[in-house]
Amino acid sequence: MGHRQKVTIKDVAREAGCGIATASRVLNKSGSASAEVRERVETAARELGFSFSAIGRALQGGRSMTIGCLVPSLANPVFAEAVQGVQDVLSGAGYQLLIASSNYDGDADNEAIATLAAKDVDGLIVTMVAPERSAALMLARRRGLPVSLMFHDPIDGFLSAHVDNFAAARDVAQRFAALGHTNTAFLALRFSSSDRSRNRYAGFRAECRARGLPDPVLIELTEAEANTPETLAGILASLGGLTAIFASNDFLAIAVQKATRLMGKSVPKDLSVVGFDGIEIGRLLDVPLATIETAPDAMGRQATHTLLDLLQGKA
Amino acid sequence: MGHRQKVTIKDVAREAGCGIATASRVLNKSGSASAEVRERVETAARELGFSFSAIGRALQGGRSMTIGCLVPSLANPVFAEAVQGVQDVLSGAGYQLLIASSNYDGDADNEAIATLAAKDVDGLIVTMVAPERSAALMLARRRGLPVSLMFHDPIDGFLSAHVDNFAAARDVAQRFAALGHTNTAFLALRFSSSDRSRNRYAGFRAECRARGLPDPVLIELTEAEANTPETLAGILASLGGLTAIFASNDFLAIAVQKATRLMGKSVPKDLSVVGFDGIEIGRLLDVPLATIETAPDAMGRQATHTLLDLLQGKA
DNA sequence: AGTTTGAGTGGAAACGTTTCCAGAAGGGAT
DNA sequence: ATCCCTTCTGGAAACGTTTCCACTCAAACT
């Protein structure tokens, strides 16, 4: 197979017998050019199969037309759907999407931000472990790089597309209370590395207290525990007497449903389970998933629009 | 907020009082430099918060350290998980991931490939509607751009990470036959735009025929039909007498489970349902999902390793 | 006729790197 | 004292663009 060869605008110009500047003008429909030259250049470009090098353009123009996006993991449908939303908006605006994921690791987060910034992205859309404490993120902003947060409650001077985790969680507590539940629990997967999770718990507990109900039990699961329903069932059983569970996300809520069934109980008859996120698949489930609908793809879309607006406003 | 300003190696050199070439050598640990200069350069870089511009590097070096990846949609967990696999391997190797998605649209596919190629990616990892008929893909390959296919059965001279859809589908038919099913159906969502779906049906039917069983009914659903369980239930009911359904993917299989329940029947007692893919969430479902496990993330990983090998081999 | 306009054109600089090359300086051998 | 070999250094070219500038030429004015 022939070795990598690129067709540059220089080749087009030579083939068309004109200067580089002229070829550039024709192909970009910027400046003026005679019909005859225009024709020659276009033919040459077509025959050579020319296409612009985004790198050359980026270097010269200072804009890469690329947006960097960092999420914890694409294996979690919430983020995957959000990124799809981002991608939809971006491609409509002629931008490309550079993706990074951290696997919920704070150090990886920082490194990823730095790498994305080095790639000269024009903006950043970010969901990370601790945005408020990320040196890399602060540096990026200080450098004037527009940043849009996704899922995070607002921070400092950052733009943010989000749902009010605290309020939504209070809502759940309210519903539980209305149903007469007093013995409740909050299930979280990575409590320490997710401000979303912490805010949800805070809201949940605050509403319980406001109503004079006992604090919900906080259960932090390891990845392994969450992924083996038998273990999860054991944990739930050991707590005894629970009648309602608020899971920090839909993934977990689904696991709880299964664990409950393993215990010989049924949802929602014996145990109320509510999730968070509203991932697509939840709507198709056999036993419908009760959840807080956050429309992840809309979240991605909005974060992107916000960012794009900022980009326009600055240009 | 201060306008966008970048620190270049030129700034570092000036600050350190040395030439650009020297600064470059120190920062890259390539050529030699006196301890004293080395110290000055490193200090300057640190103080200025310098980081290399990937664009400058790419332009000069001819390698962008970026891989382009095209999938139909990240909203489908199969692809999201696969992309996460790609991302894992890539970031381990120091590469970045540029993402595009087509929403199962063949034209968008071609355009995306062209755009990615223009971004000077070093390689392509692709799942698309019709790779064997994509002019853009052929052009990319002719230009010497390494391409690795995901999910597609092998084509021409392309590298491909895949499962044998045909064989796996025959397997399903065999199981159905062993259970005594004679009245079966194959459910597909985008039959015309998915070679995977077509190959699965072909394998399914081939095995039925080989056993002298009647052809499975082929049901093509629209997106809307698949997403409203009530409608789906109606369709299934209208077919009457079905005892086993092979769904083209897990998403669909889950929808069928729900539709079945709506009809007052139960899976697997009254109706056998088998899916395809093995997405993570399937393992956590209340009623476990019978499926062909294809380990999407492993697929992504393998496609990436293959591509990276090709990249090394050429360099 | 002489002057102004305007369109059409190409050379060259700039963007941030890396690397080739050549020059300078120093030390060890003859 | 001369030479050579290393080590260290910086200028400059190259990568693919866009854009500023200056130039030519003809048409349209006075």
XYZ file of C-alpha atoms (C1' of nucleotides) in Angstrom:
690
model
C 0.000 0.000 0.000
C 1.386 3.393 -0.974
C 2.851 5.274 1.932
C 0.930 8.129 3.470
C 0.788 11.071 1.138
C -1.184 14.217 1.507
C -2.386 16.616 -1.138
C -1.722 20.174 -0.048
C -2.954 23.435 -1.377
C 0.484 23.902 -2.835
C -0.119 20.905 -5.087
C -3.435 22.331 -6.171
C -1.866 25.687 -6.942
C 0.905 24.132 -8.988
C -1.540 21.945 -10.899
C -3.776 24.921 -11.587
C -0.840 27.117 -12.503
C -1.538 29.856 -10.018
C -0.256 31.130 -6.707
C -1.043 29.563 -3.367
C -2.879 32.651 -2.223
C -5.193 32.512 -5.199
C -5.939 28.839 -4.720
C -6.764 29.504 -1.101
C -9.123 32.307 -2.034
C -10.929 30.225 -4.607
C -11.332 27.195 -2.398
C -12.523 29.315 0.496
C -14.680 31.549 -1.639
C -13.064 34.444 0.114
C -11.323 36.983 -2.135
C -11.947 37.506 -5.824
C -10.711 35.463 -8.759
C -11.394 35.325 -12.470
C -13.842 32.734 -13.691
C -11.099 31.055 -15.623
C -8.713 30.616 -12.704
C -11.562 29.643 -10.453
C -12.417 26.853 -12.829
C -8.834 25.616 -13.076
C -8.376 25.564 -9.324
C -11.596 23.745 -8.676
C -10.826 21.142 -11.268
C -7.348 20.628 -9.911
C -8.672 20.263 -6.385
C -11.245 17.738 -7.465
C -8.828 15.686 -9.511
C -6.207 15.608 -6.809
C -8.777 14.838 -4.149
C -7.673 17.804 -2.119
C -9.066 18.610 1.282
C -7.865 21.218 3.728
C -5.617 20.230 6.573
C -7.341 21.191 9.767
C -3.943 21.386 11.410
C -2.610 23.983 9.046
C -5.768 25.966 9.482
C -5.726 25.711 13.230
C -2.129 26.793 13.437
C -2.716 29.818 11.288
C -6.115 30.811 12.517
C -5.690 30.184 16.205
C -8.949 28.240 16.294
C -8.965 24.479 16.078
C -12.722 24.090 15.726
C -12.418 21.333 18.256
C -14.065 21.041 21.637
C -12.686 18.836 24.370
C -15.043 16.803 26.521
C -14.180 14.968 29.701
C -16.537 12.522 31.400
C -15.960 9.829 33.998
C -16.866 6.940 31.727
C -18.784 6.201 28.581
C -19.793 2.844 29.982
C -22.308 4.712 32.126
C -25.264 5.453 29.860
C -25.877 8.807 31.527
C -22.611 10.154 30.269
C -22.762 8.370 26.959
C -26.137 9.935 26.250
C -24.913 13.331 27.361
C -21.905 13.096 25.089
C -24.154 12.110 22.228
C -26.098 15.288 22.905
C -22.898 17.287 22.866
C -21.850 15.672 19.631
C -25.160 16.440 17.956
C -24.964 20.134 18.685
C -21.278 20.366 17.930
C -21.410 18.730 14.536
C -24.279 20.998 13.616
C -22.006 23.940 14.318
C -19.034 22.554 12.425
C -17.036 21.592 15.477
C -15.274 18.326 16.241
C -15.346 16.470 19.529
C -12.254 15.324 21.362
C -13.106 12.843 24.100
C -11.370 11.864 27.296
C -12.510 9.772 30.216
C -11.091 9.387 33.682
C -12.732 6.297 35.161
C -13.741 8.399 38.138
C -10.131 9.100 39.003
C -9.305 12.624 40.132
C -5.691 12.549 39.013
C -6.634 11.199 35.618
C -9.116 14.066 35.437
C -6.428 16.659 35.833
C -4.125 15.028 33.394
C -6.893 14.744 30.839
C -7.737 18.432 31.119
C -4.109 19.345 30.595
C -3.835 17.106 27.555
C -6.999 18.460 26.034
C -5.821 22.014 26.574
C -2.518 21.174 24.913
C -4.456 19.972 21.892
C -5.554 23.563 21.512
C -9.233 22.890 21.906
C -11.411 25.968 21.623
C -13.443 25.034 24.665
C -14.040 22.416 27.330
C -17.129 20.518 28.432
C -16.451 18.748 31.641
C -17.778 16.348 34.237
C -15.110 15.456 36.752
C -14.450 14.356 40.290
C -13.619 17.685 41.847
C -13.846 20.602 39.455
C -13.626 23.115 42.259
C -10.244 21.759 43.267
C -8.761 21.035 39.877
C -5.615 23.039 39.271
C -5.655 22.132 35.597
C -9.177 23.421 35.183
C -8.378 26.686 36.931
C -5.328 27.136 34.769
C -7.358 26.515 31.652
C -9.817 29.147 32.676
C -7.138 31.618 33.618
C -5.761 31.118 30.133
C -9.094 32.259 28.796
C -10.309 28.848 27.650
C -14.107 28.716 27.841
C -15.342 25.965 30.124
C -18.815 24.508 30.499
C -19.661 22.142 33.323
C -22.091 19.253 32.936
C -24.091 17.688 35.783
C -22.235 19.693 38.412
C -24.076 22.123 40.580
C -22.773 25.599 39.764
C -19.310 26.494 40.959
C -17.596 29.796 41.296
C -17.644 31.555 37.964
C -18.123 28.495 35.793
C -21.021 27.985 33.472
C -22.918 24.841 34.245
C -25.690 22.705 32.780
C -27.228 20.802 35.639
C -30.260 19.721 37.572
C -30.781 20.816 41.108
C -29.664 17.613 42.783
C -30.518 18.842 46.229
C -34.060 19.864 45.325
C -34.740 16.743 43.320
C -33.608 14.600 46.210
C -35.859 16.491 48.601
C -38.641 15.690 46.225
C -37.925 12.013 46.546
C -37.936 12.263 50.324
C -41.268 14.024 50.141
C -42.791 11.242 48.057
C -41.430 8.603 50.384
C -42.887 10.458 53.345
C -46.246 10.755 51.647
C -46.252 6.990 51.189
C -45.568 6.570 54.887
C -41.989 5.354 54.645
C -39.880 6.004 57.696
C -37.127 3.511 57.258
C -35.197 4.633 54.216
C -31.734 4.346 52.736
C -29.554 6.139 50.236
C -27.326 3.994 48.039
C -24.224 5.449 46.497
C -21.461 3.986 44.389
C -18.652 6.507 44.554
C -19.784 8.867 47.213
C -16.466 10.515 47.829
C -15.757 11.258 44.198
C -19.152 12.521 43.147
C -20.495 15.853 44.199
C -23.742 14.858 42.513
C -24.133 11.922 44.838
C -23.290 13.975 47.892
C -25.745 16.701 47.009
C -28.471 14.163 46.439
C -27.884 12.617 49.807
C -27.797 16.014 51.448
C -31.136 16.964 49.940
C -32.641 13.635 50.823
C -31.549 13.871 54.432
C -32.464 17.520 54.784
C -36.062 16.845 53.815
C -36.264 13.841 56.130
C -35.054 15.975 59.009
C -37.399 18.784 58.099
C -40.218 16.322 58.547
C -38.901 14.906 61.781
C -38.151 11.572 60.177
C -35.034 9.575 61.003
C -32.003 10.140 58.804
C -31.798 7.787 55.862
C -29.105 5.147 56.112
C -26.180 5.972 53.874
C -24.803 2.924 52.107
C -21.618 3.230 50.104
C -21.057 0.356 47.770
C -17.938 -0.794 46.047
C -18.064 -1.453 42.352
C -17.918 -5.174 43.030
C -20.807 -5.085 45.479
C -22.971 -3.152 43.088
C -22.290 -5.540 40.256
C -23.092 -8.783 42.044
C -26.773 -8.816 42.919
C -26.304 -11.623 45.438
C -23.895 -9.563 47.499
C -26.136 -6.569 47.223
C -29.097 -8.608 48.392
C -27.060 -9.677 51.410
C -26.250 -6.105 52.296
C -29.844 -4.989 51.982
C -31.064 -7.932 54.044
C -28.594 -7.180 56.823
C -30.130 -3.755 57.241
C -33.583 -5.144 57.901
C -36.838 -3.273 57.887
C -36.056 -0.955 54.987
C -39.137 0.022 53.035
C -37.750 2.578 50.613
C -34.451 3.034 48.829
C -33.158 6.014 46.925
C -30.382 4.939 44.597
C -27.864 7.505 43.505
C -28.323 6.560 39.870
C -30.383 4.384 37.584
C -27.739 1.772 37.172
C -27.788 1.177 40.878
C -31.556 1.285 41.050
C -31.768 -1.494 38.511
C -29.314 -3.568 40.507
C -31.396 -3.001 43.611
C -34.515 -4.184 41.836
C -32.785 -7.388 40.963
C -31.347 -7.847 44.449
C -34.783 -7.332 45.916
C -36.227 -10.010 43.752
C -33.449 -12.332 44.838
C -34.545 -11.721 48.431
C -37.994 -12.946 47.478
C -39.527 -9.512 47.777
C -41.048 -7.417 45.065
C -40.709 -3.869 43.832
C -42.688 -1.737 44.426
C -44.955 -3.788 46.662
C -42.514 -4.649 49.431
C -39.897 -2.054 48.702
C -39.979 1.315 46.974
C -37.002 2.012 44.766
C -36.217 5.291 43.099
C -33.297 6.015 40.856
C -31.727 9.111 39.365
C -30.883 10.146 35.796
C -33.562 8.857 33.491
C -31.424 6.853 31.120
C -33.159 5.695 27.992
C -33.219 2.049 28.803
C -35.066 2.695 32.037
C -38.184 3.483 30.040
C -38.130 0.096 28.389
C -37.673 -1.969 31.489
C -39.986 -4.805 32.355
C -40.732 -3.345 35.759
C -40.755 0.339 35.057
C -38.022 2.231 36.793
C -39.055 5.019 39.091
C -36.523 7.727 38.673
C -35.716 11.390 38.578
C -35.654 12.210 34.898
C -32.742 14.428 34.072
C -32.621 13.923 30.318
C -28.892 13.418 29.943
C -28.796 14.219 26.281
C -30.544 17.517 26.898
C -27.931 18.233 29.515
C -25.204 17.657 26.963
C -26.981 19.799 24.452
C -27.400 22.651 26.833
C -23.842 22.591 28.059
C -22.766 22.755 24.446
C -25.049 25.606 23.512
C -23.844 27.572 26.492
C -20.271 26.995 25.476
C -20.879 27.858 21.866
C -22.598 31.080 22.868
C -19.603 32.000 24.932
C -17.383 31.240 21.982
C -19.408 33.435 19.684
C -19.635 36.251 22.151
C -15.926 36.371 22.493
C -15.068 36.235 18.794
C -11.637 37.765 31.836
C -8.250 38.047 30.175
C -8.263 37.172 26.531
C -6.861 33.889 25.329
C -3.100 33.823 25.512
C -0.778 30.943 24.933
C 2.698 30.365 26.207
C 4.908 29.122 23.413
C 8.326 27.593 23.450
C 9.570 30.889 22.144
C 8.514 32.551 25.377
C 10.288 29.904 27.373
C 13.453 30.346 25.332
C 13.406 34.090 25.760
C 12.784 33.812 29.482
C 15.583 31.276 29.826
C 17.875 33.317 27.644
C 18.603 30.622 25.144
C 17.673 29.598 21.621
C 14.431 27.912 20.668
C 16.222 24.803 19.545
C 17.883 24.425 22.906
C 14.664 24.882 24.805
C 13.038 22.260 22.634
C 15.838 19.816 23.291
C 15.717 20.315 27.036
C 11.965 20.019 27.276
C 11.938 16.923 25.096
C 15.012 15.439 26.680
C 16.284 14.856 23.194
C 19.665 16.453 22.419
C 22.282 17.510 24.939
C 22.390 20.623 27.089
C 24.492 21.899 29.943
C 23.133 21.418 33.422
C 22.909 25.149 33.843
C 20.816 25.828 30.752
C 18.686 22.799 31.447
C 17.891 24.241 34.843
C 17.032 27.674 33.463
C 14.766 26.268 30.782
C 12.925 24.001 33.150
C 12.368 26.794 35.600
C 11.135 29.128 32.917
C 8.751 26.494 31.590
C 7.377 25.845 35.027
C 6.936 29.485 35.896
C 5.271 30.343 32.631
C 3.057 27.292 32.791
C 4.242 26.155 29.409
C 2.862 23.130 27.637
C 3.504 22.023 24.104
C 1.036 22.837 21.402
C -0.106 19.602 19.880
C -0.909 21.496 16.715
C 2.587 22.766 16.225
C 3.911 19.309 16.862
C 1.477 17.650 14.521
C 2.242 20.062 11.740
C 5.941 19.552 12.047
C 6.000 15.868 12.802
C 3.306 14.667 10.446
C 1.705 12.704 13.278
C -1.202 14.151 15.210
C -1.324 11.436 17.879
C -5.043 11.456 17.346
C -7.300 8.616 16.267
C -10.691 9.214 14.725
C -13.600 7.029 15.703
C -16.970 6.849 13.996
C -19.949 5.018 15.463
C -23.662 5.212 14.717
C -24.634 6.601 18.115
C -23.357 6.792 21.641
C -26.900 6.510 22.927
C -26.693 2.823 22.142
C -24.761 1.248 25.012
C -23.067 -1.239 22.700
C -21.217 1.509 20.942
C -20.675 3.607 24.029
C -19.027 0.665 25.749
C -16.961 -0.088 22.684
C -15.769 3.496 22.471
C -14.861 3.393 26.131
C -12.721 0.368 25.340
C -11.088 2.265 22.509
C -10.462 5.217 24.757
C -8.842 3.073 27.443
C -6.314 1.581 25.099
C -5.666 4.820 23.293
C -4.965 6.934 26.332
C -2.601 4.254 27.566
C -0.661 4.688 24.353
C -0.632 8.479 24.484
C -3.208 8.983 21.767
C -6.282 11.192 21.784
C -9.720 10.225 20.585
C -11.723 12.248 18.097
C -15.349 11.138 18.013
C -18.022 11.366 15.375
C -21.447 9.791 15.151
C -23.808 9.430 12.244
C -27.174 8.514 13.725
C -27.258 5.521 11.392
C -27.205 7.776 8.359
C -25.048 6.655 5.459
C -24.427 10.119 4.081
C -23.477 11.458 7.476
C -21.091 8.523 7.698
C -19.231 9.572 4.612
C -19.074 13.168 5.599
C -17.786 12.261 9.030
C -15.012 10.127 7.601
C -13.952 12.963 5.365
C -13.935 15.439 8.220
C -11.957 13.140 10.441
C -9.427 12.549 7.696
C -9.097 16.298 7.209
C -8.264 16.611 10.892
C -5.155 14.625 10.082
C -5.941 11.729 12.339
C -3.310 9.014 12.354
C -5.872 6.264 12.041
C -9.568 5.451 11.915
C -11.756 3.109 13.933
C -15.089 2.767 12.285
C -18.575 1.313 12.533
C -20.773 2.588 9.739
C -23.756 1.827 7.584
C -22.023 0.554 4.498
C -18.247 0.492 4.791
C -17.882 -1.577 1.650
C -19.549 1.140 -0.367
C -18.109 4.223 1.296
C -16.138 6.334 -1.132
C -14.676 8.366 1.711
C -13.408 5.268 3.450
C -11.835 3.918 0.287
C -10.168 7.240 -0.343
C -8.803 7.307 3.179
C -7.313 3.897 2.728
C -5.882 4.728 -0.650
C -4.180 7.669 1.010
C -2.511 5.212 3.340
C -4.562 6.002 6.415
C -4.798 2.913 8.631
C -8.381 1.810 9.189
C -9.779 -0.649 11.677
C -13.381 -1.821 11.493
C -15.487 -2.568 14.550
C -18.438 -4.978 14.636
C -18.386 -5.435 10.880
C -17.740 -8.814 9.384
C -14.433 -8.621 7.512
C -14.402 -6.720 4.263
C -11.927 -6.684 1.459
C -8.528 -5.773 2.820
C -9.720 -4.008 5.958
C -8.771 -5.060 9.426
C -11.773 -5.846 11.537
C -12.629 -6.622 15.138
C -15.876 -8.522 15.111
C -17.924 -11.487 16.174
C -19.173 -13.975 13.675
C -22.732 -12.721 13.467
C -23.809 -15.486 11.162
C -22.466 -18.272 13.334
C -23.776 -16.749 16.548
C -27.218 -16.445 15.019
C -27.137 -20.060 13.914
C -26.374 -20.894 17.480
C -29.516 -19.152 18.598
C -31.568 -21.054 16.034
C -30.081 -24.273 17.306
C -31.064 -23.497 20.882
C -34.557 -22.566 19.823
C -34.846 -25.806 17.877
C -33.620 -27.822 20.834
C -36.367 -26.269 22.929
C -38.895 -27.308 20.347
C -39.711 -23.887 18.953
C -40.999 -23.892 15.401
C -42.726 -20.560 15.237
C -39.986 -17.964 15.527
C -39.325 -14.372 14.567
C -36.378 -12.072 14.043
C -36.777 -8.477 15.159
C -34.670 -5.756 13.627
C -34.579 -2.025 14.033
C -32.627 -0.733 11.059
C -32.350 -3.774 8.896
C -31.366 -1.989 5.742
C -28.614 0.050 7.297
C -26.980 -2.625 9.403
C -24.940 -5.410 7.923
C -24.749 -6.853 11.434
C -28.507 -7.216 11.556
C -28.674 -8.733 8.095
C -25.963 -11.258 8.833
C -27.675 -12.255 12.036
C -30.930 -12.845 10.244
C -29.172 -14.760 7.495
C -27.526 -17.080 10.006
C -30.747 -17.519 11.920
C -32.698 -18.427 8.814
C -29.978 -20.636 7.401
C -29.976 -22.815 10.468
C -33.768 -23.025 10.523
C -33.752 -24.172 6.935
C -30.967 -26.638 7.563
C -33.243 -28.232 10.147
C -36.293 -28.219 7.950
C -38.022 -25.644 10.117
C -40.078 -22.818 8.672
C -38.310 -19.508 8.027
C -38.436 -17.130 10.951
C -40.686 -14.143 10.449
C -38.669 -11.019 9.772
C -40.065 -7.985 11.544
C -38.601 -4.604 10.808
C -39.508 -1.992 13.362
C -39.388 1.739 13.164
C -37.710 3.636 15.945
C -41.105 4.752 17.199
C -42.501 1.239 17.283
C -39.549 -0.065 19.199
C -39.774 2.693 21.766
C -43.452 2.356 22.641
C -44.015 -0.999 24.275
C -47.764 -0.825 23.689
C -47.331 -0.597 19.951
C -44.760 -3.322 20.030
C -47.132 -5.540 21.978
C -49.761 -4.966 19.342
C -47.408 -6.014 16.590
C -46.354 -9.132 18.396
C -49.941 -10.054 19.167
C -50.979 -9.654 15.561
C -48.498 -12.320 14.565
C -50.012 -14.909 16.829
C -48.514 -18.193 17.886
C -44.937 -17.007 18.181
C -43.013 -18.916 20.818
C -39.515 -17.567 20.351
C -38.059 -14.244 19.346
C -34.533 -13.381 18.377
C -33.980 -9.645 18.758
C -31.260 -8.027 16.752
C -29.846 -6.337 19.826
C -30.241 -6.148 23.576
C -32.086 -2.879 23.525
C -34.773 -4.453 21.425
C -34.828 -7.606 23.497
C -35.544 -5.572 26.600
C -38.376 -3.801 24.826
C -39.794 -7.155 23.779
C -39.694 -8.383 27.348
C -41.739 -5.439 28.416
C -44.177 -5.763 25.530
C -44.659 -9.401 26.374
C -45.536 -8.589 29.919
C -48.032 -6.042 28.653
C -49.689 -8.818 26.688
C -50.107 -10.696 29.919
C -47.557 -13.307 29.021
C -44.266 -14.023 30.696
C -40.679 -14.424 29.573
C -39.355 -17.069 29.355
C -42.349 -19.238 30.225
C -44.649 -18.254 27.370
C -42.101 -16.719 25.063
C -38.372 -17.191 24.644
C -36.469 -13.993 23.973
C -32.845 -13.757 23.035
C -30.896 -10.579 22.409
C -27.527 -9.744 20.959
C -24.540 -7.761 22.285
C -24.242 -8.368 25.985
C -24.419 -4.798 27.210
C -23.520 -4.289 30.833
C -26.935 -3.415 32.039
C -28.349 -6.663 30.753
C -26.557 -8.506 33.518
C -28.288 -6.462 36.185
C -31.789 -6.828 34.897
C -34.592 -8.068 37.055
C -35.457 -10.803 34.590
C -32.064 -11.794 33.309
C -31.557 -11.101 29.665
C -30.694 -14.028 27.455
C -28.238 -12.779 24.927
C -25.248 -13.392 22.753
C -22.390 -11.908 24.712
C -20.092 -9.956 22.452
C -18.234 -7.905 25.051
C -18.410 -4.541 23.314
C -15.574 -3.006 25.261
C -13.320 -5.892 24.322
C -14.299 -5.277 20.733
C -13.220 -1.661 21.042
C -10.011 -2.666 22.716
C -9.142 -5.146 20.056
C -9.900 -2.842 17.173
C -7.608 -0.317 18.801
C -4.772 -2.737 19.405
C -4.970 -3.869 15.825
C -4.806 -0.309 14.625
C -1.961 0.626 16.922
C 0.022 -2.391 15.760
C -0.457 -1.289 12.208
C 0.696 2.182 13.159
C 3.828 0.852 14.820
C 4.599 -1.534 12.017
C 4.574 1.258 9.527
C 6.677 3.696 11.485
C -5.212 62.496 -22.681
C -4.455 61.666 -17.916
C -6.195 60.044 -13.712
C -8.686 57.211 -10.588
C -10.771 53.025 -9.474
C -11.331 48.143 -8.928
C -10.570 43.447 -9.724
C -7.228 39.868 -10.109
C -2.995 38.101 -8.735
C 1.185 36.112 -6.180
C 5.079 36.798 -2.743
C 5.915 36.517 1.939
C 5.045 36.529 6.784
C 3.048 34.301 10.593
C 1.283 30.473 13.512
C 4.416 26.568 17.125
C 7.000 22.920 16.622
C 11.301 19.732 15.468
C 15.508 18.874 13.345
C 19.363 19.564 10.348
C 23.400 21.958 10.142
C 27.238 24.623 11.278
C 29.770 27.171 14.535
C 32.062 27.705 19.147
C 34.390 26.116 22.986
C 36.909 22.967 25.575
C 39.866 18.765 26.491
C 42.918 15.127 25.280
C 45.951 13.194 22.198
C 49.913 13.685 18.928
C 51.649 24.035 19.121
C 48.595 21.544 16.326
C 44.873 18.654 15.503
C 40.695 16.107 16.337
C 36.726 14.750 18.836
C 32.918 15.902 22.032
C 29.642 18.593 23.954
C 26.874 22.527 23.706
C 24.485 25.940 21.186
C 21.360 28.716 18.036
C 19.907 29.969 13.193
C 16.962 28.476 9.769
C 14.080 25.450 7.141
C 10.011 22.837 6.936
C 5.168 21.419 7.906
C -0.079 23.647 5.551
C -2.686 27.283 6.069
C -4.542 32.419 5.742
C -3.925 37.101 5.044
C -1.543 41.416 4.358
C 0.594 43.888 0.946
C 2.099 45.430 -3.387
C 1.812 44.938 -8.040
C -0.393 44.781 -12.850
C -3.844 45.737 -15.985
C -7.875 47.383 -17.926
C -12.145 49.918 -17.597
C -14.337 54.098 -16.291
C -14.097 58.377 -15.075
C -12.659 63.857 -15.709
